[in-house]
Tab-separated table of N, CA and C in Angstrom:
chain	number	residue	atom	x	y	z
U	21	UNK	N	-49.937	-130.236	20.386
U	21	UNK	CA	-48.676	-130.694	20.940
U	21	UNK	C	-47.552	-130.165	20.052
U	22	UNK	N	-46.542	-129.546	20.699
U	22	UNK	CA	-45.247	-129.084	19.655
U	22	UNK	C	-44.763	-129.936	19.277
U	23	UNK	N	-43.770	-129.422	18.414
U	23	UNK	CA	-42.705	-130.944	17.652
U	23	UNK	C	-41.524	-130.818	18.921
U	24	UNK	N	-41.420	-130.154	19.535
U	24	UNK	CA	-40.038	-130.656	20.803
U	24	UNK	C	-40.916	-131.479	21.795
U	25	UNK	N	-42.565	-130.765	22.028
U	25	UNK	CA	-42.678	-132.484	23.253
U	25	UNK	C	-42.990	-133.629	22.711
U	26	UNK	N	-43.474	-133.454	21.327
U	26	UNK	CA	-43.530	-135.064	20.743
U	26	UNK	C	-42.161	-135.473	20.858
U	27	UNK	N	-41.022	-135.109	20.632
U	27	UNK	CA	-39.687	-135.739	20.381
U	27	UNK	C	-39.325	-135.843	21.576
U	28	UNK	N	-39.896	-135.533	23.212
U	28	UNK	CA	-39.738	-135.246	23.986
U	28	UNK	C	-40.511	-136.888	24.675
U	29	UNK	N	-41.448	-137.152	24.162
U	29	UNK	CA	-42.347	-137.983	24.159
U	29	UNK	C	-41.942	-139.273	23.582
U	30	UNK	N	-41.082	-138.966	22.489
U	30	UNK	CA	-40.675	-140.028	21.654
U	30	UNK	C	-39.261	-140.625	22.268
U	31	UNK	N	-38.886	-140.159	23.113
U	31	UNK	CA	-37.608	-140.252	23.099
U	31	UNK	C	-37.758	-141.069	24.637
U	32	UNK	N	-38.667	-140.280	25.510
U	32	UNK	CA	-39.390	-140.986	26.586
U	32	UNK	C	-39.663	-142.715	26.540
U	33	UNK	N	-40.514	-143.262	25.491
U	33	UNK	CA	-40.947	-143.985	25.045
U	33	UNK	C	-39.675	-144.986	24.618
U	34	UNK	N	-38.551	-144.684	23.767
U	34	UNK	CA	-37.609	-145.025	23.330
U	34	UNK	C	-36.439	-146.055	24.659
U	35	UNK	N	-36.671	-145.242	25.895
U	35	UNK	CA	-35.915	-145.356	27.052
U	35	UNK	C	-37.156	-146.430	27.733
U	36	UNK	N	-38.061	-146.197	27.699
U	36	UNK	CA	-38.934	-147.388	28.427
U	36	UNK	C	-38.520	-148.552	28.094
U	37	UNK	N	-38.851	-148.742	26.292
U	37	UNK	CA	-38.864	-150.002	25.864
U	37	UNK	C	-37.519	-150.021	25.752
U	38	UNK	N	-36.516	-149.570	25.843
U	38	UNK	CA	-35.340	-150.566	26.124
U	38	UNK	C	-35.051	-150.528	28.049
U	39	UNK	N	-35.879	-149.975	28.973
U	39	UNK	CA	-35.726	-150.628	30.063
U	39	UNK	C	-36.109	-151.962	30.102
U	40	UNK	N	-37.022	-152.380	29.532
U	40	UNK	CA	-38.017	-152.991	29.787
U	40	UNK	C	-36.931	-154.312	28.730
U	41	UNK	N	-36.803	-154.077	28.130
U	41	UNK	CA	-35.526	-155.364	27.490
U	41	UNK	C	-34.712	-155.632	28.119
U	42	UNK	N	-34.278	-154.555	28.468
U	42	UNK	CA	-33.129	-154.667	30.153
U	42	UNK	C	-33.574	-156.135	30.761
U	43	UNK	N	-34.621	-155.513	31.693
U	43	UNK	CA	-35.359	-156.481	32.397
U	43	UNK	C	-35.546	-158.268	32.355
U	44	UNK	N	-36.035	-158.285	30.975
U	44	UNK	CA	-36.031	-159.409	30.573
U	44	UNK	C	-35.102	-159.970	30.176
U	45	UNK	N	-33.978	-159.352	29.907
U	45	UNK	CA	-32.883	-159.778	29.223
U	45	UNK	C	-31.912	-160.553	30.553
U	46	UNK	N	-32.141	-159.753	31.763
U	46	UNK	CA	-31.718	-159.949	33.515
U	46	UNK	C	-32.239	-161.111	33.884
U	47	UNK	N	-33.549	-161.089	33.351
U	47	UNK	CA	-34.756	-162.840	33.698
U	47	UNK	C	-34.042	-163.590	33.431
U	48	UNK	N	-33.595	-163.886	31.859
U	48	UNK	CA	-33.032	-164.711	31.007
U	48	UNK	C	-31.602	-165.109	31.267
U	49	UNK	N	-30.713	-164.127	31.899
U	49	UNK	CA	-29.304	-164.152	32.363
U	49	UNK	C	-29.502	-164.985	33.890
U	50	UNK	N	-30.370	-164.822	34.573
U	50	UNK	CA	-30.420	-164.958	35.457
U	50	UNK	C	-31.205	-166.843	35.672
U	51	UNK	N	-32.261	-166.635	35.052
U	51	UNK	CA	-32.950	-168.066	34.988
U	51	UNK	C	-32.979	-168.341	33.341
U	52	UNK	N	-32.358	-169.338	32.968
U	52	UNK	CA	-32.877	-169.554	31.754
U	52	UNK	C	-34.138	-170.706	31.324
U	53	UNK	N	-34.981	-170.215	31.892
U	53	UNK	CA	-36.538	-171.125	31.035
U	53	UNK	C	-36.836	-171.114	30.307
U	54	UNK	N	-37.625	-171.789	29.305
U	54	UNK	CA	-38.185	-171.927	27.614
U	54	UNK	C	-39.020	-170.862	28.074
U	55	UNK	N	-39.692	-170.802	28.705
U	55	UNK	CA	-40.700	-169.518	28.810
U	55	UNK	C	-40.350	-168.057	28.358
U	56	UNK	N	-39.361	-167.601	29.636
U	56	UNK	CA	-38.393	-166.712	30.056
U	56	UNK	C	-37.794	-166.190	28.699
U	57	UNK	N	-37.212	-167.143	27.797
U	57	UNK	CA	-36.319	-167.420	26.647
U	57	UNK	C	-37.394	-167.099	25.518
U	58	UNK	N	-38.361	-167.242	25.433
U	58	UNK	CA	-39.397	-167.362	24.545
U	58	UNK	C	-40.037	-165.898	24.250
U	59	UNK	N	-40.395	-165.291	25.619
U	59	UNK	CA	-41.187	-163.763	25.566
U	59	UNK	C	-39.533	-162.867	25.616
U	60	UNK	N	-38.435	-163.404	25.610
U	60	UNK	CA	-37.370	-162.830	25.375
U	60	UNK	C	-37.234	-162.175	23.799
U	61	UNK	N	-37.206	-163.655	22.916
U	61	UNK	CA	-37.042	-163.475	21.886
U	61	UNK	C	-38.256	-162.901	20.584
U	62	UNK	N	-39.669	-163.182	21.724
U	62	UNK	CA	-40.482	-162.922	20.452
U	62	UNK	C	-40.832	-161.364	21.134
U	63	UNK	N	-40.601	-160.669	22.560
U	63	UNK	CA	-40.797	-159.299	22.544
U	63	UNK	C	-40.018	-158.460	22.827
U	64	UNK	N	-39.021	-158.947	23.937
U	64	UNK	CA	-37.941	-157.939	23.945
U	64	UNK	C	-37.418	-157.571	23.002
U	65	UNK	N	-36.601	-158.530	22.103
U	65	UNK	CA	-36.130	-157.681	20.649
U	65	UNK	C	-36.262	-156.912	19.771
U	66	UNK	N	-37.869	-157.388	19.553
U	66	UNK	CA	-38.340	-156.233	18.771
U	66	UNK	C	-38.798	-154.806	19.668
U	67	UNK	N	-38.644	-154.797	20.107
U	67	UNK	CA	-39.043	-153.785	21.140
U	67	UNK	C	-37.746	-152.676	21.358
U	68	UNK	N	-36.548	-153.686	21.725
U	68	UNK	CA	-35.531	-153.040	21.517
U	68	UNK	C	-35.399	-152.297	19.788
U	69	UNK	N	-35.822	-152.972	19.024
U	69	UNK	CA	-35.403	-152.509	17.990
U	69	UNK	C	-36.516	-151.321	17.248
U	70	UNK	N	-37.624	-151.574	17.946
U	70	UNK	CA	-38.597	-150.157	17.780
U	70	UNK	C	-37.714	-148.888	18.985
U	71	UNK	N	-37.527	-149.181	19.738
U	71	UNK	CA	-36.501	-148.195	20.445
U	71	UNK	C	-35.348	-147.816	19.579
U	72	UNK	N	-34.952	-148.528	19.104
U	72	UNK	CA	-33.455	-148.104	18.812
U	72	UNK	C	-34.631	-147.275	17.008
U	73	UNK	N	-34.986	-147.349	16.355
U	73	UNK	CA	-35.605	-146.837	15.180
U	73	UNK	C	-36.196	-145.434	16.020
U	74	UNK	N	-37.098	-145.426	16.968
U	74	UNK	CA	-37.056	-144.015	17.716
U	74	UNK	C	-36.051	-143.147	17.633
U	75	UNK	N	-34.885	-143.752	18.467
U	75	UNK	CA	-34.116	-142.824	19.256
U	75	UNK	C	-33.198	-142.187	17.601
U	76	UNK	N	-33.385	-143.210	16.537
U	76	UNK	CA	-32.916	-142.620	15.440
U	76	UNK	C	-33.388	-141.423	14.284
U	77	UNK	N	-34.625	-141.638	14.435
U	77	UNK	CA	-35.624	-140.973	14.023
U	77	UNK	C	-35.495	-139.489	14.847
U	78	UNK	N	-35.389	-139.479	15.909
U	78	UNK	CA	-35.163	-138.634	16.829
U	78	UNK	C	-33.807	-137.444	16.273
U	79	UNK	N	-33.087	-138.611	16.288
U	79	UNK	CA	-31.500	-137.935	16.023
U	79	UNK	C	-31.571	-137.694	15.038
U	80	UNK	N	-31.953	-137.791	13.890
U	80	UNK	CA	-31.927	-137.432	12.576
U	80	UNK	C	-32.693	-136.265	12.571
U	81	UNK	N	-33.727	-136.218	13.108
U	81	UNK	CA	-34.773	-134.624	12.855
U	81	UNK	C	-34.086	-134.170	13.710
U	82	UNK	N	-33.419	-134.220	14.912
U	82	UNK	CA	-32.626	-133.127	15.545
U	82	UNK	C	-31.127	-132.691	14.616
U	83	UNK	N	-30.873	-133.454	14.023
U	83	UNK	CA	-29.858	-132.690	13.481
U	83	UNK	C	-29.822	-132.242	11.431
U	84	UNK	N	-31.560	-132.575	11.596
U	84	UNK	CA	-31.707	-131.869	10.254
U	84	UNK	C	-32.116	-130.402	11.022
U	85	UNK	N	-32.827	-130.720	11.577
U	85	UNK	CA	-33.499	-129.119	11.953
U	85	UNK	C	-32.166	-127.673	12.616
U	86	UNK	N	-31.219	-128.825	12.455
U	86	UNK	CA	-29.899	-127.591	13.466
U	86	UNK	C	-29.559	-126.636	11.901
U	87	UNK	N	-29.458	-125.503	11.717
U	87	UNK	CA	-28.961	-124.923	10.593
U	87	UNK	C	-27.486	-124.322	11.080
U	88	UNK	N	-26.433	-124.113	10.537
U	88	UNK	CA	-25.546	-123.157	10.849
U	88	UNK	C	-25.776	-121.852	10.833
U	89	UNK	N	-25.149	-120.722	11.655
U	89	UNK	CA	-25.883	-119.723	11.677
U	89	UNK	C	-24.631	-119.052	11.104
């Protein structure tokens, strides 16, 4: 696998798990249950926040690897 489709892959991945917080975050706006409220806080967040560490990870090797020419 190259290093552009892993980052290609990674970045993929990055956009899921913050759809997917989206989602729940819409549950929670929408109905607020202890339940609802509960798989909010113990997975969406972190989830968002493994996304957001991706999409950084991402951006950082893309703009180490840029050289001026």
């Amino acid at each position: 696998m190259s290093d552009g489709t892993r980052r290609v892959g990674l970045l993929r991945t990055a956009i899921v798990l913050a759809l997917v917080f989206d989602v729940l975050a819409a549950i929670v706006l929408v109905r607020a249950r202890p339940i609802a409220f509960t798989l909010f806080m113990f997975i969406a967040q972190p989830m968002l926040a493994v996304a957001l560490v991706l999409l950084g990870g991402v951006v950082l090797t893309e703009l180490g690897g840029k050289r001026p020419s």
